[in-house]
Amino acid sequence: MFRQLSIGVRASAAFAIIGLLVLALGIFALNRLAVVTDQMDFITDVQVPAVDNVNDLDREFLRVRIHSANVTNFVNDPNRLPGYMDKLNEAIESLKRNQDEYSNSIENAEAREKFNQYMALDKEYWTLHDQFEKLVDAQLTDPITSLRENRILPLTDEISAALDEMLALEMALIADATEQAGDVATSANIGVITALIVALILMIVFALVLTRSIVVPIQQAVEFAQTIAARDLTASVEIDGNDEATVLLKQLQRTQNELRESIAKISESSEQLASTSEELSSVTDDSTRTIQQQSEELEQAATAVTELTTAVENVASDAQSASEASESADEQAQLGNDRVRKTVTAIEELSQEIGDSSNSVTELANKVTDITKVLEVIRGIAEQTNLLALNAAIEAARAGESGRGFAVVADEVRSLAHKTQQSTVEIEDMVKAINQSSDMSVTTMKRSMEKATSTLDIAREAGEALKQIAQAVSEINTHNTSIASAAEEQANVARDVDKNLVSIRDLSNSTASGAEQTSASSQELSRLAVDLNGLVARFKVS
């Protein structure tokens, strides 16, 4: 029930109850003290003045007796008697004042009765005193003496006895009041002590209950926290109540649950991390070996491209030589054509011209043979270039994303090689045609030598053949120029390919270095995962 209240409310309630007990005890003590004070005030204000009044009555009555005796003794002395009479009257007046004061202060019925008895005797005394004064005025000594001795003195004894009874009664009343005050004080002491004991018992009970309601859950929280600190996350605790300690236990339990879940997730993650790091290390090792192999293959490809560049440059040089030879052949064809025209106009010079034409045709045949050789070289170079471009494309495909640019260059080289092959085929066809024409020219020259009469017709045929030769040579020159340009382009492309291969090789080396660093990092990551598993294993979660 107490645990449903907060510690502040419980403490406030306990201190409030203790405060109420102290307040009740104070009120009770003040009440008893007020009773004792009333009793003491009654004694001081009523009983003590009453005793004083009775003593005053006794004293003044004694003065009256003394002065009466003096008057009796000096009744016949006119000089001294008036003085004693004055003192007697003064004592009588004082006695009456004291009687009035005492009568007004009487509160007790018994004291009032004693006072009434005294006043009855006093009345009788004053009756005798009147007789005494008359006898004094008459200066009758013997009657005065007889009156005093026989009647006044016995009455004064009774009055004195009555005053003594009154004084005894007042003293008894003081004693009773004092005893009552003592009883009240005793009862007050007993009541205060009893209230103190009850308050102390209640305070102890409240203190024990309050302390237990605070200490027990706090002790549970401390033990629970010590269990968590000991890395045991499987302990459970009973939570009951709605106070601060309950909130603390709930938060500790929540912390335990979250810590247990976090440790479990960390354990699972560390295991996955260890497995992943091992796989990463294995993959990195494979990648390193692959990259090293690619680097070696790229080195070979770079060497091949360098050789390709040299071969293409040679092709360009040969194509330039072929172009120069074709220009020379074109000039010779023009010269033969001029001579044919001269043969038409000058038959006399036919033999000489035929001889020259025969020499020219022979020389042309030799040049054509040279062109055929050059074409074979160009064809071989084109085939080798195509093969190298194919190999480069294969290596670029192996290089993956980093070899994509190199693959494009290889495709361009292969396209140029294909065009070169087509051009050599066309040139070869033309050379074959030239060979055929040359053979026909040689045959014609032989026939011309045998048959001079048909020189004009043969010369015309030779002119036509020379025209065809000139056209063929012009075409050969054009193709040679194209071959030279293509070869130069191939050389430039090969140089670019070589540069790209060098860049790819450098990237491959950098990648290999990064792969080695990645492998070292993965091994370090695996070690850290093992250490993390060791730390997590120190916690008991199930």
XYZ file of C-alpha atoms in Angstrom:
542
model
C 0.000 0.000 0.000
C 2.820 2.426 0.948
C 4.648 1.611 -2.302
C 1.746 3.088 -4.254
C 2.728 6.505 -2.863
C 5.860 8.394 -3.777
C 8.684 8.696 -1.257
C 8.020 12.405 -0.899
C 4.338 11.827 -0.103
C 5.187 9.033 2.360
C 7.849 11.124 4.081
C 5.535 14.130 4.208
C 2.731 11.988 5.668
C 5.064 10.452 8.270
C 6.457 13.824 9.323
C 2.948 15.289 9.334
C 1.742 12.528 11.675
C 4.792 13.018 13.898
C 4.136 16.756 13.864
C 0.501 16.151 14.836
C 1.661 13.897 17.684
C 4.068 16.569 18.881
C 1.321 19.181 18.551
C -1.136 17.015 20.515
C 1.537 16.408 23.141
C 2.206 20.131 23.375
C -1.508 20.936 23.647
C -1.940 18.299 26.365
C 1.094 19.601 28.268
C -0.115 23.185 27.935
C -3.553 22.125 29.221
C -2.072 20.402 32.264
C 0.233 23.337 32.822
C -2.750 25.674 32.640
C -4.534 23.604 35.310
C -1.460 23.713 37.553
C -1.133 27.424 36.866
C -4.785 27.937 37.811
C -4.214 26.067 41.057
C -1.123 28.105 41.813
C -2.932 31.304 40.905
C -5.794 30.272 43.206
C -3.340 29.674 46.023
C -1.464 32.881 45.339
C -4.412 35.129 44.595
C -7.022 33.688 46.997
C -5.684 31.378 49.656
C -2.494 33.207 50.562
C -4.306 36.594 50.825
C -6.976 34.848 52.922
C -4.308 33.535 55.297
C -2.801 37.005 55.417
C -6.235 38.466 56.180
C -6.806 35.951 58.985
C -3.363 36.759 60.382
C -4.218 40.450 60.087
C -7.490 39.824 61.936
C -5.628 37.967 64.625
C -2.998 40.690 64.872
C -5.516 43.546 64.957
C -7.674 41.714 67.453
C -4.561 41.235 69.579
C -3.937 44.994 69.379
C -7.544 45.599 70.474
C -6.997 43.322 73.481
C -3.716 44.990 74.327
C -5.110 48.481 74.086
C -8.203 47.384 76.039
C -5.924 46.103 78.783
C -3.992 49.397 78.754
C -7.224 51.336 78.978
C -8.255 49.140 81.907
C -4.946 49.687 83.626
C -4.931 53.450 83.118
C -8.622 54.142 83.466
C -7.933 56.446 86.373
C -5.045 58.263 84.649
C -6.531 61.153 82.744
C -3.267 61.974 81.054
C -2.579 58.634 79.481
C -6.077 57.256 79.063
C -7.001 59.390 76.022
C -3.959 58.161 74.129
C -4.743 54.558 74.777
C -8.361 55.143 73.855
C -7.258 56.596 70.516
C -5.027 53.608 69.849
C -7.856 51.297 70.793
C -10.255 53.000 68.425
C -7.633 52.918 65.695
C -7.128 49.180 66.222
C -10.881 48.648 66.173
C -11.204 50.471 62.837
C -8.317 48.504 61.332
C -9.869 45.287 62.581
C -13.188 46.100 60.965
C -11.460 46.938 57.629
C -9.680 43.615 57.695
C -12.934 41.861 58.469
C -14.551 43.477 55.446
C -11.617 42.564 53.191
C -11.596 38.989 54.349
C -15.375 38.719 53.991
C -15.124 39.904 50.381
C -12.353 37.428 49.561
C -14.001 34.289 50.961
C -14.879 31.731 48.213
C -14.983 28.533 50.223
C -18.279 27.629 51.958
C -16.577 26.145 54.999
C -14.439 29.242 55.354
C -17.576 31.336 55.071
C -19.184 29.273 57.860
C -16.108 29.646 60.082
C -16.104 33.369 59.398
C -19.800 33.619 60.285
C -19.098 31.843 63.577
C -16.251 34.255 64.179
C -18.471 37.230 63.356
C -21.101 36.000 65.832
C -18.469 35.957 68.565
C -17.183 39.291 67.306
C -20.674 40.762 67.560
C -20.978 39.547 71.099
C -17.526 40.944 71.817
C -18.444 44.379 70.506
C -21.570 44.346 72.669
C -19.385 43.740 75.709
C -16.919 46.307 74.390
C -19.686 48.917 74.341
C -20.338 48.145 77.993
C -16.576 48.342 78.571
C -16.403 51.807 77.057
C -19.311 53.025 79.176
C -17.588 51.758 82.292
C -14.378 53.417 81.161
C -16.178 56.662 80.636
C -17.587 56.270 84.174
C -14.118 55.346 85.425
C -15.515 52.352 87.293
C -12.458 50.292 87.841
C -13.899 47.314 89.569
C -16.766 46.726 87.131
C -14.330 47.081 84.270
C -12.030 44.519 85.769
C -14.897 42.217 86.538
C -16.301 42.595 82.998
C -12.952 41.871 81.412
C -12.067 38.958 83.538
C -15.443 37.320 83.674
C -16.808 37.947 80.251
C -14.454 39.710 77.806
C -11.358 37.601 78.358
C -13.193 34.266 77.978
C -14.846 35.635 74.835
C -11.513 36.819 73.449
C -10.174 33.334 73.967
C -13.084 31.974 71.943
C -12.489 34.590 69.277
C -8.782 33.704 69.165
C -9.741 30.054 68.909
C -12.135 30.909 66.087
C -9.360 32.841 64.325
C -7.031 29.899 64.810
C -9.663 27.610 63.275
C -10.076 30.040 60.409
C -6.305 30.152 59.921
C -6.105 26.377 60.140
C -8.896 26.096 57.580
C -7.164 28.510 55.220
C -3.912 26.620 55.634
C -5.789 23.378 55.002
C -7.305 24.913 51.868
C -3.802 25.932 50.737
C -2.599 22.416 51.451
C -5.527 20.964 49.479
C -4.905 23.349 46.582
C -1.208 22.518 46.683
C -2.003 18.827 46.762
C -4.412 19.227 43.844
C -1.760 21.167 41.933
C 0.683 18.378 42.736
C -1.833 15.793 41.554
C -2.438 17.774 38.390
C 1.325 18.120 37.859
C 1.776 14.402 38.510
C -1.042 13.503 36.137
C 0.401 15.982 33.642
C 3.816 14.347 33.965
C 2.285 10.913 33.569
C 0.219 12.094 30.604
C 3.183 13.801 28.958
C 5.428 10.784 29.548
C 2.709 8.483 28.231
C 2.177 10.725 25.221
C 5.945 10.861 24.677
C 6.162 7.082 24.837
C 3.226 6.704 22.448
C 4.671 9.353 20.129
C 8.093 7.701 20.314
C 6.596 4.289 19.546
C 4.600 5.725 16.650
C 7.681 7.584 15.409
C 9.708 4.376 15.566
C 6.945 2.462 13.778
C 6.603 5.137 11.087
C 10.385 5.389 10.779
C 10.720 1.611 10.400
C 7.856 1.388 7.923
C 9.064 4.414 5.943
C 12.684 3.274 6.044
C 11.760 -0.260 5.018
C 9.536 1.020 2.195
C 12.529 3.010 0.913
C 15.495 0.784 1.779
C 14.052 -2.543 0.555
C 13.368 -1.430 -3.051
C 16.599 0.585 -3.084
C 18.448 -2.545 -1.948
C 16.685 -4.487 -4.719
C 17.779 -1.834 -7.204
C 21.371 -1.964 -5.894
C 21.479 -5.773 -6.112
C 19.933 -5.646 -9.591
C 22.460 -3.001 -10.668
C 25.305 -5.096 -9.200
C 24.041 -8.072 -11.213
C 24.076 -5.967 -14.377
C 27.532 -4.629 -13.458
C 28.675 -8.255 -13.093
C 27.645 -8.693 -16.791
C 24.762 -11.019 -15.876
C 21.807 -9.854 -17.969
C 19.533 -12.816 -17.160
C 18.457 -11.792 -13.648
C 14.869 -10.712 -13.021
C 13.322 -8.494 -10.362
C 9.787 -8.164 -8.992
C 8.437 -4.651 -9.384
C 5.531 -3.526 -7.204
C 4.447 -0.005 -6.428
C 4.477 3.408 -8.008
C 7.199 5.279 -6.121
C 10.623 6.568 -7.148
C 12.311 3.258 -6.291
C 9.817 1.462 -8.545
C 10.634 3.906 -11.347
C 14.341 3.228 -10.726
C 13.787 -0.551 -10.894
C 11.746 -0.175 -14.083
C 14.485 1.922 -15.663
C 17.136 -0.605 -14.569
C 15.029 -3.419 -16.022
C 14.605 -1.431 -19.239
C 18.351 -0.792 -19.306
C 18.974 -4.523 -18.799
C 16.602 -5.444 -21.638
C 18.063 -2.885 -24.012
C 21.609 -3.873 -23.036
C 20.774 -7.549 -23.530
C 19.266 -6.837 -26.960
C 22.244 -4.644 -27.876
C 24.739 -7.297 -26.747
C 22.847 -9.953 -28.724
C 22.828 -7.751 -31.827
C 26.507 -6.909 -31.344
C 27.298 -10.613 -30.960
C 25.380 -11.443 -34.124
C 26.965 -8.528 -35.963
C 30.449 -9.487 -34.781
C 29.943 -13.047 -36.015
C 28.730 -11.735 -39.364
C 31.633 -9.294 -39.373
C 34.128 -12.084 -38.747
C 32.584 -14.218 -41.493
C 32.409 -11.275 -43.892
C 35.984 -10.230 -43.149
C 37.189 -13.773 -43.851
C 35.248 -13.821 -47.129
C 36.560 -10.342 -47.934
C 40.116 -11.481 -47.242
C 39.640 -14.495 -49.520
C 38.052 -12.390 -52.271
C 40.781 -9.777 -51.884
C 43.486 -12.430 -52.255
C 41.772 -13.730 -55.396
C 41.428 -10.175 -56.696
C 45.109 -9.529 -55.987
C 46.142 -12.600 -57.932
C 43.775 -11.686 -60.779
C 45.054 -8.119 -60.871
C 48.650 -9.328 -60.925
C 47.789 -11.654 -63.799
C 46.021 -8.796 -65.594
C 49.059 -6.597 -65.021
C 51.292 -9.214 -66.638
C 48.888 -9.593 -69.551
C 48.681 -5.811 -69.930
C 52.474 -5.720 -70.022
C 52.396 -8.269 -72.830
C 49.657 -6.304 -74.598
C 51.715 -3.113 -74.300
C 54.688 -4.910 -75.855
C 52.466 -6.236 -78.647
C 51.036 -2.777 -79.297
C 54.561 -1.370 -79.435
C 55.435 -3.975 -82.036
C 52.181 -3.161 -83.833
C 53.149 0.507 -83.887
C 56.514 -0.348 -85.429
C 54.866 -2.581 -88.036
C 52.289 0.081 -88.907
C 55.045 2.661 -89.281
C 56.796 0.250 -91.659
C 53.547 -0.153 -93.574
C 53.282 3.607 -93.855
C 56.876 3.803 -95.138
C 56.284 1.034 -97.672
C 53.042 2.669 -98.765
C 54.960 5.902 -99.354
C 57.527 4.042 -101.465
C 54.734 2.372 -103.427
C 53.173 5.779 -104.004
C 56.452 7.103 -105.379
C 56.786 4.042 -107.629
C 53.245 4.469 -108.908
C 53.969 8.106 -109.722
C 57.004 6.989 -111.689
C 54.864 4.397 -113.467
C 52.353 7.097 -114.295
C 55.059 9.232 -115.831
C 56.275 6.282 -117.887
C 52.738 5.577 -119.033
C 52.370 9.186 -120.179
C 55.682 8.942 -121.996
C 54.561 5.725 -123.743
C 51.365 7.402 -124.780
C 53.313 10.275 -126.331
C 55.495 7.843 -128.217
C 52.448 6.022 -129.543
C 51.144 9.296 -130.890
C 54.505 9.968 -132.474
C 54.437 6.442 -133.996
C 51.243 7.365 -135.802
C 52.886 10.422 -137.318
C 56.364 8.987 -137.784
C 56.457 5.427 -138.967
C 60.233 5.660 -139.406
C 60.806 5.809 -135.743
C 58.483 2.848 -135.092
C 61.195 0.345 -134.329
C 62.953 2.654 -131.970
C 59.697 3.546 -130.274
C 58.652 -0.088 -130.092
C 61.988 -0.875 -128.487
C 61.505 1.902 -126.024
C 57.943 0.772 -125.409
C 59.179 -2.766 -124.876
C 61.698 -1.515 -122.342
C 59.058 0.604 -120.667
C 56.643 -2.302 -120.522
C 59.358 -4.530 -119.079
C 60.179 -1.916 -116.494
C 56.464 -1.564 -115.736
C 56.239 -5.316 -115.245
C 59.120 -5.124 -112.803
C 57.418 -2.266 -110.956
C 54.174 -4.197 -110.893
C 56.060 -7.131 -109.416
C 57.441 -4.792 -106.748
C 53.930 -3.517 -106.089
C 52.764 -7.101 -105.672
C 55.476 -7.679 -103.092
C 54.510 -4.499 -101.278
C 50.880 -5.580 -101.329
C 51.856 -8.922 -99.793
C 53.707 -7.073 -97.039
C 50.738 -4.755 -96.509
C 48.387 -7.727 -96.421
C 50.569 -9.449 -93.809
C 50.735 -6.275 -91.760
C 46.958 -5.829 -92.014
C 46.407 -9.432 -90.894
C 48.866 -9.008 -88.019
C 47.208 -5.693 -87.103
C 43.793 -7.358 -87.138
C 45.136 -10.193 -84.941
C 46.762 -7.738 -82.532
C 43.557 -5.667 -82.399
C 41.594 -8.833 -81.658
C 44.017 -9.760 -78.859
C 43.823 -6.200 -77.520
C 40.003 -6.394 -77.537
C 40.181 -9.685 -75.612
C 42.559 -8.149 -73.033
C 40.311 -5.082 -72.754
C 37.322 -7.348 -72.119
C 39.297 -9.058 -69.362
C 40.217 -5.692 -67.849
C 36.511 -4.949 -67.456
C 35.418 -1.362 -66.836
C 38.969 0.043 -66.862
C 39.624 -1.458 -70.334
C 36.512 -0.079 -72.027
C 38.431 2.795 -73.696
C 41.093 0.406 -74.838
C 38.402 -1.845 -76.365
C 37.090 1.087 -78.428
C 40.605 1.819 -79.695
C 41.111 -1.872 -80.519
C 37.867 -1.854 -82.522
C 39.108 1.180 -84.489
C 42.440 -0.529 -85.192
C 40.666 -3.673 -86.337
C 38.389 -1.588 -88.607
C 41.397 0.136 -90.179
C 43.128 -3.230 -90.648
C 40.012 -4.528 -92.367
C 39.953 -1.503 -94.674
C 43.650 -2.071 -95.439
C 42.942 -5.682 -96.377
C 40.137 -4.578 -98.680
C 42.420 -1.966 -100.265
C 45.194 -4.526 -100.841
C 42.692 -6.865 -102.489
C 41.597 -4.079 -104.839
C 45.196 -3.113 -105.591
C 46.035 -6.764 -106.200
C 43.207 -6.985 -108.723
C 44.511 -3.881 -110.447
C 48.073 -5.242 -110.435
C 46.793 -8.421 -112.014
C 45.141 -6.318 -114.708
C 48.412 -4.436 -115.214
C 50.276 -7.731 -115.457
C 47.842 -8.901 -118.084
C 48.214 -5.622 -120.000
C 51.986 -5.848 -119.713
C 51.937 -9.355 -121.112
C 49.763 -8.204 -123.966
C 52.122 -5.282 -124.585
C 55.129 -7.569 -124.689
C 53.342 -9.873 -127.126
C 52.349 -6.902 -129.203
C 55.886 -5.597 -129.250
C 57.142 -8.932 -130.493
C 54.534 -8.997 -133.183
C 55.331 -5.377 -134.061
C 58.913 -6.319 -134.561
C 57.805 -9.165 -136.839
C 55.142 -7.207 -138.627
C 56.023 -3.595 -139.252
C 53.065 -3.034 -141.477
C 50.645 -3.446 -138.620
C 52.586 -0.992 -136.414
C 49.942 1.682 -136.621
C 47.184 -0.552 -135.380
C 49.397 -2.032 -132.681
C 50.515 1.457 -131.713
C 46.908 2.466 -131.314
C 46.268 -0.603 -129.200
C 49.379 0.213 -127.233
C 48.036 3.744 -126.753
C 44.818 2.396 -125.384
C 46.717 -0.009 -123.168
C 48.896 2.831 -121.958
C 45.803 4.864 -121.146
C 44.493 1.991 -119.075
C 47.899 1.613 -117.455
C 47.902 5.328 -116.642
C 44.465 5.056 -115.082
C 45.480 1.947 -113.147
C 48.679 3.597 -111.976
C 46.673 6.656 -110.931
C 44.325 4.434 -108.982
C 47.317 2.601 -107.460
C 48.765 5.956 -106.463
C 45.444 6.919 -104.865
C 45.233 3.612 -102.988
C 48.837 3.908 -101.865
C 48.078 7.361 -100.520
C 45.049 5.942 -98.655
C 47.173 3.078 -97.345
C 49.837 5.510 -96.166
C 47.197 7.691 -94.455
C 45.519 4.649 -92.907
C 48.872 3.308 -91.784
C 49.687 6.662 -90.194
C 46.313 6.648 -88.452
C 46.954 3.088 -87.310
C 50.326 4.200 -85.967
C 48.671 7.063 -84.046
C 45.966 4.727 -82.768
C 48.597 2.188 -81.779
C 50.475 4.895 -79.889
C 47.250 5.886 -78.091
C 46.582 2.222 -77.350
C 50.094 1.914 -75.985
C 49.560 4.955 -73.742
C 46.195 3.591 -72.572
C 47.749 0.221 -71.865
C 50.474 1.901 -69.811
C 47.787 3.853 -67.901
C 45.792 0.650 -67.400
C 48.940 -1.094 -66.205
C 49.594 1.727 -63.702
C 45.976 1.564 -62.546
C 46.314 -2.182 -62.254
C 49.421 -1.759 -60.109
C 47.570 0.801 -57.937
C 44.615 -1.572 -57.731
C 46.946 -4.382 -56.718
C 48.440 -2.183 -53.991
C 44.941 -1.222 -52.819
C 43.941 -4.881 -52.865
C 46.905 -5.725 -50.653
C 45.907 -2.936 -48.256
C 42.315 -4.179 -48.373
C 43.532 -7.674 -47.567
C 45.523 -6.357 -44.598
C 42.507 -4.311 -43.462
C 40.220 -7.333 -43.780
C 42.631 -9.390 -41.672
C 42.727 -6.609 -39.067
C 38.918 -6.427 -39.252
C 38.734 -10.167 -38.657
C 40.999 -9.815 -35.622
C 38.848 -6.983 -34.261
C 35.734 -9.115 -34.825
C 37.330 -11.926 -32.794
C 38.185 -9.457 -30.008
C 34.629 -8.107 -30.126
C 33.251 -11.631 -29.831
C 35.497 -12.120 -26.805
C 34.165 -8.969 -25.165
C 30.551 -9.876 -25.936
C 31.076 -13.389 -24.563
C 31.835 -11.860 -21.159
C 28.136 -10.900 -20.866
C 25.586 -13.520 -19.810
C 22.448 -12.930 -21.868
C 20.712 -16.307 -21.718
